[in-house]
mmCIF file of C-alpha atoms in Angstrom:
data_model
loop_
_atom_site.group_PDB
_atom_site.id
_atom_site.type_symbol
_atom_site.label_atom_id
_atom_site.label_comp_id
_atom_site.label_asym_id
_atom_site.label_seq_id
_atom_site.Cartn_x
_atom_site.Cartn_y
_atom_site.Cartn_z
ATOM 1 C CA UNK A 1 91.607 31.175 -25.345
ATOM 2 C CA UNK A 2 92.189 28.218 -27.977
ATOM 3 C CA UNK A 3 89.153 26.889 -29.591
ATOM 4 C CA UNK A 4 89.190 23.360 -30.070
ATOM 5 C CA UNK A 5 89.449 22.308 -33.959
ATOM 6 C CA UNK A 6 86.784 19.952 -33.909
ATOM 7 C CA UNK A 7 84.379 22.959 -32.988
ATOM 8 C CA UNK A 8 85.706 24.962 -35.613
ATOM 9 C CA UNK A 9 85.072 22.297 -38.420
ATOM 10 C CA UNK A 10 81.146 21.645 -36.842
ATOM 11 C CA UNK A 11 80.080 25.022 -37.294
ATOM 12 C CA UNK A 12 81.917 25.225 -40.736
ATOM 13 C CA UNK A 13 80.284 22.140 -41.551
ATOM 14 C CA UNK A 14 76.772 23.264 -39.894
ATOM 15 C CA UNK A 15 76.778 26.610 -41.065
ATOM 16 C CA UNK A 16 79.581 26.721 -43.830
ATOM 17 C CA UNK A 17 79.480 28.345 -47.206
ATOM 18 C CA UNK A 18 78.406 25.879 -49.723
ATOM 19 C CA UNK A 19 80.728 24.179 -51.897
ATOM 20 C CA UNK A 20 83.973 25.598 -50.254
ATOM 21 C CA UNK A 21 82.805 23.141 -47.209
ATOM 22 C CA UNK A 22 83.491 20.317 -49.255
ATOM 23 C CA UNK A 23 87.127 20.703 -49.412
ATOM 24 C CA UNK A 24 87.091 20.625 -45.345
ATOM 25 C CA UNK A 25 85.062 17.997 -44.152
ATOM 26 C CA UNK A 26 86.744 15.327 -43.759
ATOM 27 C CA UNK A 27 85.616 12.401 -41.232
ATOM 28 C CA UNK A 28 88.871 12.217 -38.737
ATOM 29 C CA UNK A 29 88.131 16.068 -37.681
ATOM 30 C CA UNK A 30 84.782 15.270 -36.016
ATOM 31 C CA UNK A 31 83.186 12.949 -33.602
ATOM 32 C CA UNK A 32 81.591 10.081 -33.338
ATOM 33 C CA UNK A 33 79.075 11.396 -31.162
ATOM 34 C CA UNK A 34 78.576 14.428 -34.055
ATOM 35 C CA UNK A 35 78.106 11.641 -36.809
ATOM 36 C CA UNK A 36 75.891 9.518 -34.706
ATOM 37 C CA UNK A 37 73.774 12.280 -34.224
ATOM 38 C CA UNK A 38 73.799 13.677 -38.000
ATOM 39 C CA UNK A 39 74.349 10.586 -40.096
ATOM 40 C CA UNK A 40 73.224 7.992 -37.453
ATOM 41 C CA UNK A 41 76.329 5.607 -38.278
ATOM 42 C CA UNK A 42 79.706 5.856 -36.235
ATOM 43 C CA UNK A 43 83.179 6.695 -37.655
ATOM 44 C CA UNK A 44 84.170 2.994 -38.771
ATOM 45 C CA UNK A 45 80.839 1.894 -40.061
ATOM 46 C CA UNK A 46 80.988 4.886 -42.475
ATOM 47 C CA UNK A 47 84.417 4.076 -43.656
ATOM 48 C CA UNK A 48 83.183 0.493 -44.092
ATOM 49 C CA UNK A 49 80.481 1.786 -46.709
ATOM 50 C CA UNK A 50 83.509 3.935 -48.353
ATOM 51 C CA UNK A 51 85.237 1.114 -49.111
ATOM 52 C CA UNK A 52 82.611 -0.726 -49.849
ATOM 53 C CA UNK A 53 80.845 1.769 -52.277
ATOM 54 C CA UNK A 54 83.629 3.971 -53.603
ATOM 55 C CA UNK A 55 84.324 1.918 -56.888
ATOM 56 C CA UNK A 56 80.955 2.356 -57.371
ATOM 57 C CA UNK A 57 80.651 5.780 -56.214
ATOM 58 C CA UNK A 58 83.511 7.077 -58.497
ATOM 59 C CA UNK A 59 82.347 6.426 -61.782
ATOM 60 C CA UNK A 60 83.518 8.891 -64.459
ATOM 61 C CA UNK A 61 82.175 11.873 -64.605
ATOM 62 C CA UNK A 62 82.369 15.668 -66.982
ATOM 63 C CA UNK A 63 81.541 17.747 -63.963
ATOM 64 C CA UNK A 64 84.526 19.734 -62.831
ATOM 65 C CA UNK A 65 84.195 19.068 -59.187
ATOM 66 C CA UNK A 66 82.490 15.485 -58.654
ATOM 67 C CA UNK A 67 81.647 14.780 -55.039
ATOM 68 C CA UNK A 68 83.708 12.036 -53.528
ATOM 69 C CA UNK A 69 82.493 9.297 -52.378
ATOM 70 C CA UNK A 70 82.306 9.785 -48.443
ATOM 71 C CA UNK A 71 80.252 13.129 -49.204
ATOM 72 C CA UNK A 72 77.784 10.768 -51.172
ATOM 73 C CA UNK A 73 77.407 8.061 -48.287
ATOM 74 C CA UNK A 74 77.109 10.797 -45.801
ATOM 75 C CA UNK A 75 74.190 12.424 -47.505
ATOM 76 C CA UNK A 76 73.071 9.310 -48.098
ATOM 77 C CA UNK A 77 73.174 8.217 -45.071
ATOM 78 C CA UNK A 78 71.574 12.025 -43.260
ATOM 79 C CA UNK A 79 68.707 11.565 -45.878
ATOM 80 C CA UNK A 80 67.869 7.661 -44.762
ATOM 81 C CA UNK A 81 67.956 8.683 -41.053
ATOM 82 C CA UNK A 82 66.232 11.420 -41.243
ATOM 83 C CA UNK A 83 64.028 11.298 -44.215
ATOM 84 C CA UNK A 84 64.603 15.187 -44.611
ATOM 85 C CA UNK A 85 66.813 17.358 -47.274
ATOM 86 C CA UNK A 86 66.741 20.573 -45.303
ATOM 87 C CA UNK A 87 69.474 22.618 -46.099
ATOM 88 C CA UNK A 88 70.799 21.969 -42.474
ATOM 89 C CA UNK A 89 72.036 18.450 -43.725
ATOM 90 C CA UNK A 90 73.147 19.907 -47.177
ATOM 91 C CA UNK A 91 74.869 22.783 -45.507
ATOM 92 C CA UNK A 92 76.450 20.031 -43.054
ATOM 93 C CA UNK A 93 78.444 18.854 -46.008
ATOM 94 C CA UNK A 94 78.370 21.704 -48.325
ATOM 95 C CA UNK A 95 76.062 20.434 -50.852
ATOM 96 C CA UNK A 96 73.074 21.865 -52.508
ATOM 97 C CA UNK A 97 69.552 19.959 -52.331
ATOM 98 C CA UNK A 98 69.527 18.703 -55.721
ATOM 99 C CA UNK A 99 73.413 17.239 -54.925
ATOM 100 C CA UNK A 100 71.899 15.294 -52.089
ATOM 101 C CA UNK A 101 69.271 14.149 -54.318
ATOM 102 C CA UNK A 102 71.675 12.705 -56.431
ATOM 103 C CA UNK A 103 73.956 11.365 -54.134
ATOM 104 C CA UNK A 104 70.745 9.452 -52.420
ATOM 105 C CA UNK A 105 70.191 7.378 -55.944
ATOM 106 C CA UNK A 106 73.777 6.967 -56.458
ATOM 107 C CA UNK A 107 74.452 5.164 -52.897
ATOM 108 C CA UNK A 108 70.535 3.531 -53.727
ATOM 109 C CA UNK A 109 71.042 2.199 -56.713
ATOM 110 C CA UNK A 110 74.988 1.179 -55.541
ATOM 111 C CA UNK A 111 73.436 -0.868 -52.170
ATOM 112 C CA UNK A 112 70.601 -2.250 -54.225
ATOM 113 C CA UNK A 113 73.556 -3.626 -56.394
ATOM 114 C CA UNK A 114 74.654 -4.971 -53.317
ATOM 115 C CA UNK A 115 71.332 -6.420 -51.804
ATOM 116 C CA UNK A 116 72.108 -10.642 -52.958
ATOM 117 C CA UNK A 117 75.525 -10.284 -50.986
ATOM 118 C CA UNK A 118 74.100 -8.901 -47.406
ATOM 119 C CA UNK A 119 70.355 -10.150 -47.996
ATOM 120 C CA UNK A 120 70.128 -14.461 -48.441
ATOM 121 C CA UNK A 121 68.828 -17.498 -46.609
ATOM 122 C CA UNK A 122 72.291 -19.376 -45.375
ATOM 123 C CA UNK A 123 73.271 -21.970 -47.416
ATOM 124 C CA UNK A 124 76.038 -24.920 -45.513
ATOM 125 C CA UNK A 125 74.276 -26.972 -42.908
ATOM 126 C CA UNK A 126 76.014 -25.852 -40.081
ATOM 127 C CA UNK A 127 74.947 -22.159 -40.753
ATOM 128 C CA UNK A 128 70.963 -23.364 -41.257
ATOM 129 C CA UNK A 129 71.540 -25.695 -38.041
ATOM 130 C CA UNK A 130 72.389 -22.543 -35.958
ATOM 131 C CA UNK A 131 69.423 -20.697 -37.561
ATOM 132 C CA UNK A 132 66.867 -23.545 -36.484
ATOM 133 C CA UNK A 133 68.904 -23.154 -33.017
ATOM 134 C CA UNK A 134 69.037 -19.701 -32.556
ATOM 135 C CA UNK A 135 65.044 -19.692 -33.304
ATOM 136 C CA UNK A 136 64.628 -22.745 -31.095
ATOM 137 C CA UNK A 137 66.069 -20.905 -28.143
ATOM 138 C CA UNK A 138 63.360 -18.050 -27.951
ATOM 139 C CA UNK A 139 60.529 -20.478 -27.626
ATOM 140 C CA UNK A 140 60.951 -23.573 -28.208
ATOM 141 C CA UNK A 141 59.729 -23.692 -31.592
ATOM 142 C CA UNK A 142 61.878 -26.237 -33.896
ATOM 143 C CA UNK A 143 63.017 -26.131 -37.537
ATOM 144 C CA UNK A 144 62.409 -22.495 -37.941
ATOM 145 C CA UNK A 145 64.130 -21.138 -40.915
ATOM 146 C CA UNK A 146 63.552 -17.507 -40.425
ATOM 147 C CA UNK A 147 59.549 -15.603 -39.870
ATOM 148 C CA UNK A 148 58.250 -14.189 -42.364
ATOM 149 C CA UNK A 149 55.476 -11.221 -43.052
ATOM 150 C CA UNK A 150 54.569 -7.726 -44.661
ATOM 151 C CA UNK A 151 55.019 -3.818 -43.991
ATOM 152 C CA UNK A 152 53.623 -0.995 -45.964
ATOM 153 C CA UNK A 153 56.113 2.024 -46.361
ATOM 154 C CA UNK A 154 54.343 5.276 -47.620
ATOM 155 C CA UNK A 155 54.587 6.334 -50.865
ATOM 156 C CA UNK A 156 53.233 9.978 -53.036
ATOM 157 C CA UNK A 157 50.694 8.637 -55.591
ATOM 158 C CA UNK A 158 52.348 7.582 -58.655
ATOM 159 C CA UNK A 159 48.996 9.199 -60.714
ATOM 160 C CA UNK A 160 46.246 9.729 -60.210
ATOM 161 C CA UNK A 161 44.377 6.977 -62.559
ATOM 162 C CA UNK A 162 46.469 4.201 -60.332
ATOM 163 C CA UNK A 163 44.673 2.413 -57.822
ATOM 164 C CA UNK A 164 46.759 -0.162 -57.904
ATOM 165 C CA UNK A 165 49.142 1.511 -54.997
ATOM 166 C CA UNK A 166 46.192 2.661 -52.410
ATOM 167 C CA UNK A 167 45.680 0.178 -49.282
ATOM 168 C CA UNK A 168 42.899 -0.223 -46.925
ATOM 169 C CA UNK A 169 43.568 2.263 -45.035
ATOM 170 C CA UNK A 170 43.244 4.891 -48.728
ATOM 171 C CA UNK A 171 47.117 5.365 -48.495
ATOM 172 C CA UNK A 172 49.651 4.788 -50.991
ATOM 173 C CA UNK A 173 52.058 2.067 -49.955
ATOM 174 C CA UNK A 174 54.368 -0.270 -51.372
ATOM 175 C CA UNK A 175 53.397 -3.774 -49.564
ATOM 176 C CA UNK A 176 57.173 -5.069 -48.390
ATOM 177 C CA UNK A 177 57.372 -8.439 -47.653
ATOM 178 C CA UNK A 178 60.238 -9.679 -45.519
ATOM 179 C CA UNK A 179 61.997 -12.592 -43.948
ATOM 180 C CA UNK A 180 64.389 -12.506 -40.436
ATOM 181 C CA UNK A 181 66.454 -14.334 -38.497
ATOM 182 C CA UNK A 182 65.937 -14.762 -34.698
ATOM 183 C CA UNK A 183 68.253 -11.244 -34.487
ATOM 184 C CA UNK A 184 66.698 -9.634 -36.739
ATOM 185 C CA UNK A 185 69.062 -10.208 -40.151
ATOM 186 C CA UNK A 186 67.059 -10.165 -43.297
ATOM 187 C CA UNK A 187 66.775 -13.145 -45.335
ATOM 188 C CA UNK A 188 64.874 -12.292 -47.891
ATOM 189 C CA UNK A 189 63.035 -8.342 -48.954
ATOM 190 C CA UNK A 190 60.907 -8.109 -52.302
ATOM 191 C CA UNK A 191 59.537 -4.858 -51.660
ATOM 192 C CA UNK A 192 58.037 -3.516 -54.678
ATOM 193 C CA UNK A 193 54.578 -5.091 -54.068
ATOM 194 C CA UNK A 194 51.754 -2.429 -54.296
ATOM 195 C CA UNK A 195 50.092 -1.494 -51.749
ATOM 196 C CA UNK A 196 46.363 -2.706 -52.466
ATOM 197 C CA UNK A 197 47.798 -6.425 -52.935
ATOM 198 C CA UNK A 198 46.906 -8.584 -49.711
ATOM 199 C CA UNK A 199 49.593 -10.340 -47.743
ATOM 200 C CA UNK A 200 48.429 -13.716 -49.009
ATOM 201 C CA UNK A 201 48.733 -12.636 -52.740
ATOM 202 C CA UNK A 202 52.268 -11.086 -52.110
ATOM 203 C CA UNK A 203 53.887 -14.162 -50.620
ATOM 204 C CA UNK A 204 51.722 -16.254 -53.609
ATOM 205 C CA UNK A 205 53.657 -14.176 -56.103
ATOM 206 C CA UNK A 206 56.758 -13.478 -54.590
ATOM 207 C CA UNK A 207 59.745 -14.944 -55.466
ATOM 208 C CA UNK A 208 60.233 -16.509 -51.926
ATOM 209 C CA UNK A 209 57.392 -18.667 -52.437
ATOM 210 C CA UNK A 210 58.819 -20.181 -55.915
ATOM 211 C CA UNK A 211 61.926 -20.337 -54.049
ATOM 212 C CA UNK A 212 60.461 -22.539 -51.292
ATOM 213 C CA UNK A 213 58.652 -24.655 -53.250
ATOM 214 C CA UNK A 214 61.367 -25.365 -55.810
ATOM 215 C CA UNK A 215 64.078 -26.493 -53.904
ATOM 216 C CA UNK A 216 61.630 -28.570 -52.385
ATOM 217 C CA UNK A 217 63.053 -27.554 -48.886
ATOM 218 C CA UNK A 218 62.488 -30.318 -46.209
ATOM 219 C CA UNK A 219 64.753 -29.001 -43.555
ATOM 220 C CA UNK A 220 62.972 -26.608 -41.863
ATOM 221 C CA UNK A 221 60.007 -23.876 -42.408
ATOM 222 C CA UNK A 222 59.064 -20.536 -42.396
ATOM 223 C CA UNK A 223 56.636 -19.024 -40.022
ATOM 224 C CA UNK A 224 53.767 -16.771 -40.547
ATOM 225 C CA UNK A 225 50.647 -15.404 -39.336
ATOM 226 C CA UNK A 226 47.478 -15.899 -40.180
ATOM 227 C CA UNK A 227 47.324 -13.241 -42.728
ATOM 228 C CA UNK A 228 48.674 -16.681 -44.894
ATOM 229 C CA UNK A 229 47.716 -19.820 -46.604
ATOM 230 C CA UNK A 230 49.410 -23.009 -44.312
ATOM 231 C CA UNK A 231 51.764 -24.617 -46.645
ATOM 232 C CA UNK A 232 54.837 -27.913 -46.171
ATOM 233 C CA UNK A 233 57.182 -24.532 -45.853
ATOM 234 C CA UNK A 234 55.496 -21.962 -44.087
ATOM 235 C CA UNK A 235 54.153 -22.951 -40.925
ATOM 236 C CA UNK A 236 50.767 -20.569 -39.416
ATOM 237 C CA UNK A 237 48.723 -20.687 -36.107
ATOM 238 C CA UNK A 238 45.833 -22.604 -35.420
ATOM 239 C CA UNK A 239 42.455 -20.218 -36.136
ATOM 240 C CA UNK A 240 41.086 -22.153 -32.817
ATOM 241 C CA UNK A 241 43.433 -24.157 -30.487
ATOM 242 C CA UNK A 242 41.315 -26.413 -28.395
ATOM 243 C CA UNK A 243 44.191 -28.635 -26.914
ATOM 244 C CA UNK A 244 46.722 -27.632 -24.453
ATOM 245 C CA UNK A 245 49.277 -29.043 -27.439
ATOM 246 C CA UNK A 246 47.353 -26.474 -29.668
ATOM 247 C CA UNK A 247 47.515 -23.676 -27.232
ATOM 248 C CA UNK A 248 51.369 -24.157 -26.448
ATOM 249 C CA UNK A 249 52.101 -24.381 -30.488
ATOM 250 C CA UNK A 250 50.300 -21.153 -30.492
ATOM 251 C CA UNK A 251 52.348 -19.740 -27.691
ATOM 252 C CA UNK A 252 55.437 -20.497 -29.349
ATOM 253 C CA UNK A 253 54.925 -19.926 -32.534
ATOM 254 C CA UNK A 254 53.630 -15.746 -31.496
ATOM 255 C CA UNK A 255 56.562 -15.528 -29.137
ATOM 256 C CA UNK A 256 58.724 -16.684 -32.290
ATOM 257 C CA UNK A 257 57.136 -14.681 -34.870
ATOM 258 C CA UNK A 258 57.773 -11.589 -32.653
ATOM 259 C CA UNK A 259 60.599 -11.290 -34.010
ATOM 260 C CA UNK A 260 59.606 -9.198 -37.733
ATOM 261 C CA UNK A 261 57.664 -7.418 -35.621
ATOM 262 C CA UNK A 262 60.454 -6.259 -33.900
ATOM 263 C CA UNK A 263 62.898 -6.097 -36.915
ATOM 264 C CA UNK A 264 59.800 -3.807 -38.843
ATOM 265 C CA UNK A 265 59.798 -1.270 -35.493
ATOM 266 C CA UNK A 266 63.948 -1.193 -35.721
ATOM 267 C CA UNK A 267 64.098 -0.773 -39.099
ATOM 268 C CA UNK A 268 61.621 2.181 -39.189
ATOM 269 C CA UNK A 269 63.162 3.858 -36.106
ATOM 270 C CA UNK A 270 66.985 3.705 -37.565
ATOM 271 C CA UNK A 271 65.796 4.742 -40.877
ATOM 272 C CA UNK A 272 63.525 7.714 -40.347
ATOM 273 C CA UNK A 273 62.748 8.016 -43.996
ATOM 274 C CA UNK A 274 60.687 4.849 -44.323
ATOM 275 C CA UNK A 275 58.398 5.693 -40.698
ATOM 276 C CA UNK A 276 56.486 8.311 -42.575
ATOM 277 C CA UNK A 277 57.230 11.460 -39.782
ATOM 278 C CA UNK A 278 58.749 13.083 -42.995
ATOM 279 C CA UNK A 279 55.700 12.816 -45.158
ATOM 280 C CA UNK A 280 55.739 10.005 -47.705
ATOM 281 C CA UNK A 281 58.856 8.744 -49.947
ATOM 282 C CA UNK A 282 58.475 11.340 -52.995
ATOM 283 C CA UNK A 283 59.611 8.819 -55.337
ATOM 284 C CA UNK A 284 58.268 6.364 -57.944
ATOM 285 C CA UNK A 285 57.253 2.947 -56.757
ATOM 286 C CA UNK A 286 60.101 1.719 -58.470
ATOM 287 C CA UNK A 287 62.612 4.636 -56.811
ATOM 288 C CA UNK A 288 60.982 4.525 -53.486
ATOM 289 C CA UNK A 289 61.223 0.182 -53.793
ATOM 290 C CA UNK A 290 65.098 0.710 -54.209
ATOM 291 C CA UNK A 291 65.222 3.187 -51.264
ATOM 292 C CA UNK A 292 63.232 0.443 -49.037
ATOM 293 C CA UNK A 293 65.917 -2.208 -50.359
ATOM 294 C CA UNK A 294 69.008 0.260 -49.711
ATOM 295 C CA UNK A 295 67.835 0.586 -46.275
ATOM 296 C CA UNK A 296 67.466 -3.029 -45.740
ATOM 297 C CA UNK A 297 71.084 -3.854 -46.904
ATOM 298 C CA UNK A 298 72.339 -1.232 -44.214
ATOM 299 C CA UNK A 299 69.925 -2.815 -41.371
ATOM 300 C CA UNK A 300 71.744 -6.292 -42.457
ATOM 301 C CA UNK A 301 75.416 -4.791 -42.509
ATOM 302 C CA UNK A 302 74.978 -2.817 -39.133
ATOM 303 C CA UNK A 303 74.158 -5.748 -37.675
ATOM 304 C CA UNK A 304 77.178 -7.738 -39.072
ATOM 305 C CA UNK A 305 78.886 -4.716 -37.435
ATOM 306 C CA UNK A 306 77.492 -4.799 -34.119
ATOM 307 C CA UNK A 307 74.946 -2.011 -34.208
ATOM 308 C CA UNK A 308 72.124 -4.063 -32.881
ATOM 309 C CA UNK A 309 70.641 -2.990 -30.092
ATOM 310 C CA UNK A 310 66.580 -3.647 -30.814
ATOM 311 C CA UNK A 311 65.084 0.151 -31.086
ATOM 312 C CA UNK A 312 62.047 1.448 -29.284
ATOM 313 C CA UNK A 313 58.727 1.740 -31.522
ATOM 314 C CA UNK A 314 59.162 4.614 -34.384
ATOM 315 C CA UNK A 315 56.424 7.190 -34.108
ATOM 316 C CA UNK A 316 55.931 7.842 -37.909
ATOM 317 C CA UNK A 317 52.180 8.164 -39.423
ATOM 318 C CA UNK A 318 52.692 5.168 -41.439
ATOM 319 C CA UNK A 319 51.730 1.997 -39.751
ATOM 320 C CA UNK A 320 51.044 -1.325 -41.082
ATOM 321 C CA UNK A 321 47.448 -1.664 -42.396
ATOM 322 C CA UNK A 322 45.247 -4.150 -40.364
ATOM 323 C CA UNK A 323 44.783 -6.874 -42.285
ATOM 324 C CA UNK A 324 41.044 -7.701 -42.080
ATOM 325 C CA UNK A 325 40.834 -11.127 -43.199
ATOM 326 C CA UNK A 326 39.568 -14.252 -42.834
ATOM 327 C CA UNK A 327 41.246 -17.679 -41.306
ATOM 328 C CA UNK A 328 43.540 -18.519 -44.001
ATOM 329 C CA UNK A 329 42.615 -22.482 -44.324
ATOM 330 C CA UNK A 330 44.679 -24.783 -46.336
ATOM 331 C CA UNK A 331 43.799 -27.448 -48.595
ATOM 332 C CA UNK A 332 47.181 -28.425 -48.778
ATOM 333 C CA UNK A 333 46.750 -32.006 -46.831
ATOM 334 C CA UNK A 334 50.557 -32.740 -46.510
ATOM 335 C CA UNK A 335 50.939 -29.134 -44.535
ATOM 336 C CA UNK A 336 48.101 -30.085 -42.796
ATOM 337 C CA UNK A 337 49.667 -33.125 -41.748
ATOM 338 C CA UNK A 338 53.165 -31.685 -41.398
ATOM 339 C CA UNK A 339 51.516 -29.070 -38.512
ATOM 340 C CA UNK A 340 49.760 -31.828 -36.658
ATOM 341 C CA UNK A 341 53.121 -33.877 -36.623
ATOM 342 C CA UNK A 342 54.598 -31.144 -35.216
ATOM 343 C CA UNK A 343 52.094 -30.458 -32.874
ATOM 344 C CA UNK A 344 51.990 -34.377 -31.231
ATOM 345 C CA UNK A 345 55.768 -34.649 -31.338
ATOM 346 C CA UNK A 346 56.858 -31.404 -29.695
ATOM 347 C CA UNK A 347 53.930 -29.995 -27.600
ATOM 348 C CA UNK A 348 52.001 -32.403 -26.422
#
């Protein structure tokens, strides 16, 4: 009875013999179903990344045998959905563990490259008039620009005379902060903040806020929660609505803001590596920062490809620290006047 190639080649590739492997994997002889389920990316998407990458990927090298560049991606690729380098995945391309290693920080370091070309606010006016509309749709909140807020990705301690990375919660972390779209596109990722830093002392020294406040943007704002200082660009809730207007604006602007919540869970479910079910990224900051960022380029390119069905919750250890804080008042007196404007002319 004829077996099927395509069986063949998966047990070659799931239980092959090292390095001769290499030589027969080749993308066209399995499924999509079988790189879904090993790689979590479909046929085209990975030959997008080829294509993409491979310039990159196929830099010089004295090693006899240098791994192309669709071996790197796909063990790239296994390693950012899983968050594992059991020899399973290695054998599943017929690479040792220290190969997939450095394949991982080749394809990081190649999509960090990358990161100003998939992750950036839009700039024509038609492109930020659809934004405010897209946002504007979910509930009725205008001028939105994108929503903005922070997620801590586990980290190993960097050493042990370092404080600086341990949160609340006595974990290290890297404090990510992040800015979406009303699908869930990323506009903006700096997320090599340590963990200890507060949400409100992130966005005061990120580059997003010097960004903001420099081009003096009077289009539209961000929002956040109250976790921030109320600024002209970056819209928060009201500590204690007391009006119906207040109560709607509130409404609106937690149905809107929703939205990084979302983009956080679908991030950490397609990238299993950053949900902390693995154990934590056993990296540097600086290392496990680029990882974060790699993963946030793919998130933004599967979407331009389709892939974006919103995930269920991940169920990794690592969860965002509660921030226990305070109302975040501002003495900025033009935001303060810019909120009530809003407030009288739109829900009222």
């Amino acid at each position: 009875m004829a077996v099927p190639i395509a069986v063949l080649d998966c047990d070659l590739l799931l239980y092959g013999r090292g390095h001769r492997t290499l030589d027969r994997f080749k993308l066209e002889d399995v499924t999509d179903e079988y790189l879904v389920s090993t790689y979590g990316f479909p046929r085209q998407f990975i030959y997008y990344l080829v294509d993409l990458l491979g310039a990159s990927l196929s830099r010089p090298t004295q090693r006899s045998r240098a791994i192309s560049p669709e071996t790197q991606i796909l063990a790239a690729l296994g390693f950012y959905t899983s968050g594992s380098f059991q020899t399973r995945m290695g054998d599943a391309i017929g690479i040792s563990q220290a190969s997939m290693s450095r394949c991982v920080a080749n394809v990081t370091e190649a999509l960090v490259e990358r990161a100003s070309q998939f992750i950036h606010f839009p700039e024509d006016e038609a492109t930020v008039q659809s934004l405010k509309d897209d946002f504007y749709g979910l509930a009725g909140m205008p001028g939105v620009l994108g929503v903005v807020d922070c997620t801590h990705v586990a980290i190993k301690a960097p050493n042990a005379e370092d404080l600086s990375y341990v949160n609340r919660k006595g974990l290290h972390s890297l404090n990510c902060l992040m800015v979406c779209d009303a699908r869930g596109v990323l506009l903006s990722a700096e997320t090599h903040w340590p963990g200890s830093l507060p949400d409100c002392t992130v966005l005061q020294q990120a580059a997003l806020t010097s960004q903001f406040e420099t081009e003096l943007r009077k289009d539209g704002w961000l929002l956040g929660d109250s976790s921030f200082f109320l600024r002209t660009w970056l819209m928060t809730p009201l500590h204690i609505p007391e009006t119906p207007a207040e109560y709607r604006y509130n409404m609106a602007h937690s149905a809107t803001h929703n939205v990084i919540e979302r983009t956080f869970r679908t991030i950490r479910s397609r990238f299993r590596c950053l949900d902390g079910s693995k154990g934590t990224l056993q990296y540097s900051p600086e290392k496990s920062s680029h990882i974060i960022l790699a993963c946030c380029v793919l998130h933004n390119i599967s979407l331009e490809h389709g892939l974006d069905v919103w995930s269920s919750p991940a169920t990794g250890h690592m969860e965002q620290p509660e921030e226990e804080y305070e109302q975040m008042e501002s003495v900025d007196s033009e935001a303060c006047r810019i909120r009530q404007e809003l407030l009288l002319t739109h829900f009222s």
